[in-house]
PDB file of C-alpha atoms in Angstrom:
ATOM      1  CA  MET A   1     208.293 211.310 -18.254  1.00 40.00           C
ATOM      2  CA  ALA A   2     205.866 213.027 -15.492  1.00 46.00           C
ATOM      3  CA  LEU A   3     204.250 211.158 -12.935  1.00 46.00           C
ATOM      4  CA  SER A   4     200.489 212.274 -13.311  1.00 56.00           C
ATOM      5  CA  ARG A   5     197.951 211.622 -10.338  1.00 64.00           C
ATOM      6  CA  GLY A   6     194.919 213.994 -11.947  1.00 77.00           C
ATOM      7  CA  ILE A   7     195.303 216.140  -8.971  1.00 85.00           C
ATOM      8  CA  PRO A   8     193.074 219.306  -9.924  1.00 88.00           C
ATOM      9  CA  ALA A   9     195.407 222.339 -10.262  1.00 89.00           C
ATOM     10  CA  ALA A  10     193.675 224.070  -7.876  1.00 90.00           C
ATOM     11  CA  LEU A  11     194.089 221.343  -5.395  1.00 89.00           C
ATOM     12  CA  LEU A  12     197.830 220.907  -5.670  1.00 87.00           C
ATOM     13  CA  THR A  13     198.072 224.689  -5.294  1.00 90.00           C
ATOM     14  CA  GLU A  14     195.919 224.052  -1.694  1.00 90.00           C
ATOM     15  CA  TYR A  15     197.887 221.500  -0.544  1.00 88.00           C
ATOM     16  CA  GLN A  16     201.636 223.360  -1.066  1.00 90.00           C
ATOM     17  CA  LYS A  17     200.425 225.873   1.483  1.00 91.00           C
ATOM     18  CA  SER A  18     201.979 225.892   4.746  1.00 91.00           C
ATOM     19  CA  ALA A  19     198.179 225.125   6.349  1.00 92.00           C
ATOM     20  CA  PHE A  20     195.626 223.134   4.731  1.00 93.00           C
ATOM     21  CA  TYR A  21     192.602 221.587   5.846  1.00 94.00           C
ATOM     22  CA  PRO A  22     192.257 218.050   4.400  1.00 93.00           C
ATOM     23  CA  ILE A  23     189.283 215.620   3.739  1.00 94.00           C
ATOM     24  CA  ALA A  24     188.627 211.648   2.317  1.00 93.00           C
ATOM     25  CA  PHE A  25     185.761 210.577   0.822  1.00 95.00           C
ATOM     26  CA  ILE A  26     185.188 207.213   1.198  1.00 94.00           C
ATOM     27  CA  ASP A  27     182.813 204.859  -1.505  1.00 96.00           C
ATOM     28  CA  LEU A  28     182.120 201.564  -0.360  1.00 95.00           C
ATOM     29  CA  ASP A  29     180.050 199.124  -2.943  1.00 95.00           C
ATOM     30  CA  TRP A  30     178.143 197.839   0.567  1.00 93.00           C
ATOM     31  CA  PRO A  31     175.698 194.666   0.008  1.00 94.00           C
ATOM     32  CA  SER A  32     173.080 196.691   1.717  1.00 93.00           C
ATOM     33  CA  GLY A  33     173.660 200.132   0.094  1.00 93.00           C
ATOM     34  CA  ARG A  34     176.168 202.027  -1.129  1.00 94.00           C
ATOM     35  CA  VAL A  35     177.634 204.131   1.252  1.00 94.00           C
ATOM     36  CA  ARG A  36     179.245 207.170   0.752  1.00 95.00           C
ATOM     37  CA  ALA A  37     180.783 209.043   3.377  1.00 94.00           C
ATOM     38  CA  HIS A  38     183.338 211.770   3.897  1.00 94.00           C
ATOM     39  CA  THR A  39     186.340 212.229   6.977  1.00 92.00           C
ATOM     40  CA  ASN A  40     184.398 215.912   8.498  1.00 93.00           C
ATOM     41  CA  SER A  41     181.101 216.506  10.176  1.00 92.00           C
ATOM     42  CA  GLY A  42     178.058 217.386   7.930  1.00 93.00           C
ATOM     43  CA  ALA A  43     176.369 216.439   4.426  1.00 95.00           C
ATOM     44  CA  ILE A  44     178.869 217.717   1.313  1.00 96.00           C
ATOM     45  CA  THR A  45     177.398 217.056  -1.879  1.00 96.00           C
ATOM     46  CA  TRP A  46     180.151 216.176  -4.772  1.00 95.00           C
ATOM     47  CA  GLY A  47     180.310 214.583  -7.832  1.00 93.00           C
ATOM     48  CA  GLY A  48     176.410 214.324  -8.078  1.00 95.00           C
ATOM     49  CA  ASN A  49     176.197 212.279  -4.726  1.00 96.00           C
ATOM     50  CA  SER A  50     175.357 213.165  -1.138  1.00 96.00           C
ATOM     51  CA  TRP A  51     177.975 212.345   1.440  1.00 96.00           C
ATOM     52  CA  ALA A  52     177.483 211.838   5.148  1.00 94.00           C
ATOM     53  CA  GLY A  53     179.760 213.391   7.845  1.00 92.00           C
ATOM     54  CA  ILE A  54     181.925 210.674  10.014  1.00 89.00           C
ATOM     55  CA  ALA A  55     184.518 212.642  11.598  1.00 83.00           C
ATOM     56  CA  ASN A  56     184.561 211.598  14.946  1.00 80.00           C
ATOM     57  CA  ILE A  57     183.148 207.626  14.444  1.00 84.00           C
ATOM     58  CA  ALA A  58     185.556 206.449  11.706  1.00 84.00           C
ATOM     59  CA  THR A  59     189.622 206.325  10.660  1.00 85.00           C
ATOM     60  CA  LEU A  60     191.161 205.458   7.866  1.00 85.00           C
ATOM     61  CA  SER A  61     194.328 203.926   7.172  1.00 86.00           C
ATOM     62  CA  LEU A  62     195.393 203.307   3.299  1.00 81.00           C
ATOM     63  CA  PRO A  63     198.842 201.760   2.189  1.00 72.00           C
ATOM     64  CA  GLY A  64     201.547 204.206   1.149  1.00 67.00           C
ATOM     65  CA  ASP A  65     202.708 203.895  -2.390  1.00 59.00           C
ATOM     66  CA  GLY A  66     205.058 200.977  -3.559  1.00 57.00           C
ATOM     67  CA  THR A  67     205.479 198.581  -6.129  1.00 55.00           C
ATOM     68  CA  GLY A  68     204.933 194.930  -6.199  1.00 55.00           C
ATOM     69  CA  LEU A  69     202.856 192.131  -6.767  1.00 53.00           C
ATOM     70  CA  ALA A  70     201.335 191.809  -3.224  1.00 58.00           C
ATOM     71  CA  ASN A  71     197.743 192.942  -2.408  1.00 61.00           C
ATOM     72  CA  ALA A  72     198.542 196.011  -0.236  1.00 66.00           C
ATOM     73  CA  GLU A  73     195.762 196.795   2.761  1.00 80.00           C
ATOM     74  CA  GLY A  74     194.301 199.298   4.625  1.00 86.00           C
ATOM     75  CA  THR A  75     191.499 199.312   7.241  1.00 90.00           C
ATOM     76  CA  ILE A  76     188.514 201.908   7.967  1.00 90.00           C
ATOM     77  CA  THR A  77     187.781 201.498  11.873  1.00 90.00           C
ATOM     78  CA  ILE A  78     184.160 202.370  12.506  1.00 89.00           C
ATOM     79  CA  VAL A  79     182.647 203.267  16.098  1.00 89.00           C
ATOM     80  CA  GLY A  80     179.134 202.416  17.023  1.00 84.00           C
ATOM     81  CA  THR A  81     176.588 200.299  18.841  1.00 84.00           C
ATOM     82  CA  LEU A  82     176.884 196.253  19.145  1.00 82.00           C
ATOM     83  CA  SER A  83     173.989 195.576  17.602  1.00 86.00           C
ATOM     84  CA  ASP A  84     174.586 198.312  14.358  1.00 86.00           C
ATOM     85  CA  LEU A  85     178.179 196.721  14.434  1.00 87.00           C
ATOM     86  CA  PHE A  86     177.161 193.159  14.417  1.00 89.00           C
ATOM     87  CA  ASP A  87     174.509 193.916  11.729  1.00 88.00           C
ATOM     88  CA  ALA A  88     177.308 195.395   9.730  1.00 89.00           C
ATOM     89  CA  ASN A  89     179.765 192.603  10.150  1.00 87.00           C
ATOM     90  CA  GLU A  90     176.846 189.858   9.216  1.00 91.00           C
ATOM     91  CA  GLU A  91     177.168 191.609   5.299  1.00 91.00           C
ATOM     92  CA  LYS A  92     179.171 189.578   2.807  1.00 92.00           C
ATOM     93  CA  VAL A  93     181.532 192.708   1.792  1.00 92.00           C
ATOM     94  CA  LYS A  94     184.222 190.476   0.359  1.00 90.00           C
ATOM     95  CA  ASN A  95     185.386 191.736  -3.054  1.00 89.00           C
ATOM     96  CA  ARG A  96     183.107 194.800  -3.526  1.00 92.00           C
ATOM     97  CA  ALA A  97     184.474 198.054  -4.381  1.00 93.00           C
ATOM     98  CA  ALA A  98     185.936 200.490  -2.139  1.00 93.00           C
ATOM     99  CA  LYS A  99     187.395 203.704  -3.318  1.00 93.00           C
ATOM    100  CA  ILE A 100     188.661 206.548  -1.272  1.00 92.00           C
ATOM    101  CA  TYR A 101     189.607 210.449  -2.612  1.00 93.00           C
ATOM    102  CA  ALA A 102     191.840 213.084  -1.043  1.00 92.00           C
ATOM    103  CA  GLY A 103     190.506 216.757  -1.234  1.00 94.00           C
ATOM    104  CA  ALA A 104     190.903 219.826   0.631  1.00 94.00           C
ATOM    105  CA  THR A 105     188.145 222.030   2.524  1.00 95.00           C
ATOM    106  CA  THR A 106     188.426 225.754   2.926  1.00 94.00           C
ATOM    107  CA  THR A 107     188.302 225.284   6.971  1.00 94.00           C
ATOM    108  CA  PRO A 108     188.569 223.395   9.152  1.00 94.00           C
ATOM    109  CA  GLY A 109     186.255 220.506   9.278  1.00 92.00           C
ATOM    110  CA  GLY A 110     184.505 222.185   6.662  1.00 93.00           C
ATOM    111  CA  THR A 111     182.439 221.034   3.958  1.00 94.00           C
ATOM    112  CA  THR A 112     182.816 223.882   1.059  1.00 95.00           C
ATOM    113  CA  LEU A 113     185.268 221.818  -1.285  1.00 95.00           C
ATOM    114  CA  VAL A 114     188.420 223.620  -2.669  1.00 95.00           C
ATOM    115  CA  SER A 115     187.989 221.823  -5.743  1.00 94.00           C
ATOM    116  CA  ASP A 116     187.211 218.068  -6.400  1.00 94.00           C
ATOM    117  CA  PRO A 117     188.783 215.520  -4.639  1.00 94.00           C
ATOM    118  CA  PHE A 118     190.774 212.857  -6.678  1.00 91.00           C
ATOM    119  CA  LEU A 119     191.132 209.220  -6.263  1.00 90.00           C
ATOM    120  CA  ILE A 120     193.706 207.865  -3.866  1.00 87.00           C
ATOM    121  CA  PHE A 121     192.936 204.257  -3.622  1.00 87.00           C
ATOM    122  CA  ASP A 122     190.575 201.585  -6.108  1.00 88.00           C
ATOM    123  CA  GLY A 123     190.473 198.801  -4.596  1.00 88.00           C
ATOM    124  CA  HIS A 124     188.008 196.006  -3.127  1.00 89.00           C
ATOM    125  CA  MET A 125     186.734 195.332   0.405  1.00 91.00           C
ATOM    126  CA  ASP A 126     188.429 192.246   2.288  1.00 90.00           C
ATOM    127  CA  GLY A 127     186.048 191.732   5.105  1.00 89.00           C
ATOM    128  CA  THR A 128     184.878 192.969   8.224  1.00 92.00           C
ATOM    129  CA  MET A 129     185.962 191.930  12.544  1.00 90.00           C
ATOM    130  CA  ILE A 130     184.777 193.236  15.677  1.00 89.00           C
ATOM    131  CA  PRO A 131     187.664 193.252  17.604  1.00 88.00           C
ATOM    132  CA  LYS A 132     187.383 192.075  21.729  1.00 82.00           C
ATOM    133  CA  ALA A 133     188.182 195.571  23.720  1.00 75.00           C
ATOM    134  CA  GLU A 134     187.123 197.456  26.904  1.00 74.00           C
ATOM    135  CA  GLY A 135     184.770 200.290  26.628  1.00 74.00           C
ATOM    136  CA  GLN A 136     184.819 201.173  22.950  1.00 78.00           C
ATOM    137  CA  HIS A 137     182.862 198.758  20.342  1.00 87.00           C
ATOM    138  CA  SER A 138     184.022 199.152  16.812  1.00 91.00           C
ATOM    139  CA  LEU A 139     183.941 197.450  13.597  1.00 90.00           C
ATOM    140  CA  ILE A 140     187.429 197.039  11.545  1.00 91.00           C
ATOM    141  CA  LEU A 141     187.065 196.541   7.963  1.00 92.00           C
ATOM    142  CA  THR A 142     189.313 195.892   5.523  1.00 91.00           C
ATOM    143  CA  LEU A 143     190.461 196.747   2.031  1.00 90.00           C
ATOM    144  CA  GLY A 144     192.611 195.639  -0.864  1.00 86.00           C
ATOM    145  CA  SER A 145     194.208 197.143  -3.811  1.00 78.00           C
ATOM    146  CA  GLY A 146     194.938 194.320  -5.506  1.00 63.00           C
ATOM    147  CA  PRO A 147     192.415 191.963  -7.530  1.00 55.00           C
ATOM    148  CA  GLY A 148     190.303 190.141  -5.095  1.00 49.00           C
ATOM    149  CA  ALA A 149     190.609 186.854  -4.812  1.00 46.00           C
ATOM    150  CA  ARG A 150     189.258 184.654  -7.800  1.00 42.00           C
ATOM    151  CA  VAL A 151     187.644 187.849  -9.146  1.00 46.00           C
ATOM    152  CA  LYS A 152     189.793 187.985 -12.182  1.00 45.00           C
ATOM    153  CA  ALA A 153     190.431 184.254 -13.127  1.00 44.00           C
ATOM    154  CA  THR A 154     190.342 180.827 -11.478  1.00 45.00           C
ATOM    155  CA  VAL A 155     193.255 179.101  -9.728  1.00 46.00           C
ATOM    156  CA  ARG A 156     193.950 176.557 -12.101  1.00 53.00           C
ATOM    157  CA  HIS A 157     192.826 176.433 -15.544  1.00 54.00           C
ATOM    158  CA  SER A 158     192.839 173.915 -17.410  1.00 58.00           C
ATOM    159  CA  GLU A 159     191.922 172.377 -21.344  1.00 59.00           C
ATOM    160  CA  GLU A 160     188.364 171.984 -20.330  1.00 61.00           C
ATOM    161  CA  ASP A 161     188.432 175.605 -18.899  1.00 60.00           C
ATOM    162  CA  GLN A 162     189.568 177.244 -21.925  1.00 65.00           C
ATOM    163  CA  SER A 163     187.481 174.984 -23.947  1.00 66.00           C
ATOM    164  CA  THR A 164     184.398 176.167 -22.088  1.00 68.00           C
ATOM    165  CA  LYS A 165     185.079 179.475 -22.138  1.00 70.00           C
ATOM    166  CA  PHE A 166     185.962 179.627 -25.752  1.00 71.00           C
ATOM    167  CA  PRO A 167     184.526 176.925 -27.941  1.00 76.00           C
ATOM    168  CA  GLY A 168     186.327 175.417 -30.828  1.00 77.00           C
ATOM    169  CA  ASP A 169     189.845 176.511 -29.054  1.00 73.00           C
ATOM    170  CA  THR A 170     192.712 173.966 -29.224  1.00 69.00           C
ATOM    171  CA  ALA A 171     195.412 176.223 -27.239  1.00 65.00           C
ATOM    172  CA  GLY A 172     194.533 174.478 -24.252  1.00 61.00           C
ATOM    173  CA  ARG A 173     195.358 170.599 -25.372  1.00 64.00           C
ATOM    174  CA  HIS A 174     199.200 171.623 -24.923  1.00 63.00           C
ATOM    175  CA  THR A 175     198.736 172.336 -21.501  1.00 62.00           C
ATOM    176  CA  ALA A 176     197.153 168.774 -20.848  1.00 63.00           C
ATOM    177  CA  LEU A 177     200.488 167.002 -20.141  1.00 65.00           C
ATOM    178  CA  ALA A 178     202.433 170.201 -19.435  1.00 66.00           C
ATOM    179  CA  LYS A 179     203.331 168.961 -15.667  1.00 67.00           C
ATOM    180  CA  PRO A 180     204.374 165.450 -16.448  1.00 69.00           C
ATOM    181  CA  ASN A 181     206.597 166.577 -19.063  1.00 69.00           C
ATOM    182  CA  ALA A 182     207.927 168.986 -17.176  1.00 68.00           C
ATOM    183  CA  ALA A 183     209.301 166.242 -14.803  1.00 69.00           C
ATOM    184  CA  LYS A 184     210.276 164.844 -16.787  1.00 71.00           C
ATOM    185  CA  LEU A 185     212.892 167.638 -18.619  1.00 69.00           C
ATOM    186  CA  LYS A 186     216.609 167.329 -18.379  1.00 70.00           C
ATOM    187  CA  TRP A 187     218.499 170.124 -18.592  1.00 69.00           C
ATOM    188  CA  PRO A 188     221.904 170.077 -19.995  1.00 69.00           C
ATOM    189  CA  GLU A 189     224.999 170.411 -17.253  1.00 63.00           C
TER     190      GLU A 189
END
């Protein structure tokens, strides 16, 4: 069995060269409007959308590959004016979609793609903060890769939750006394 990431053949060939020109595409479901940007300068049209260049005003850090149940985090740091950063920091971004794509261009800092980029991160925005720093003002956007808190299910699930979501389902009645019964359970020695 082979691991497949869906990397287009032309892009894989480009990545195997001794020198290539990487680019990342950032797609954020920002509350005030979709944000589509890339890590070079200028505009790029890809996937039917226009992507703005943010070469010198943002940095991107993503979690590496790994296994486990813990939420892996990444960050996007954006430099800007204090008023713009404060406005962005006020918006509620928690649990909104965030996708990052990787690709390559034909020239350094260019806008002509070698091939379609491929998805390298599919998660959510976790929150924003403005760190205290002298001289440079920035906004740090934290990204999470696991399901957002309470997006998939409630913290506790009771018989009432089950009967509300699935009227007539009686499976939840067996969980009503599960905790007190487990406390009384004695294992043979």
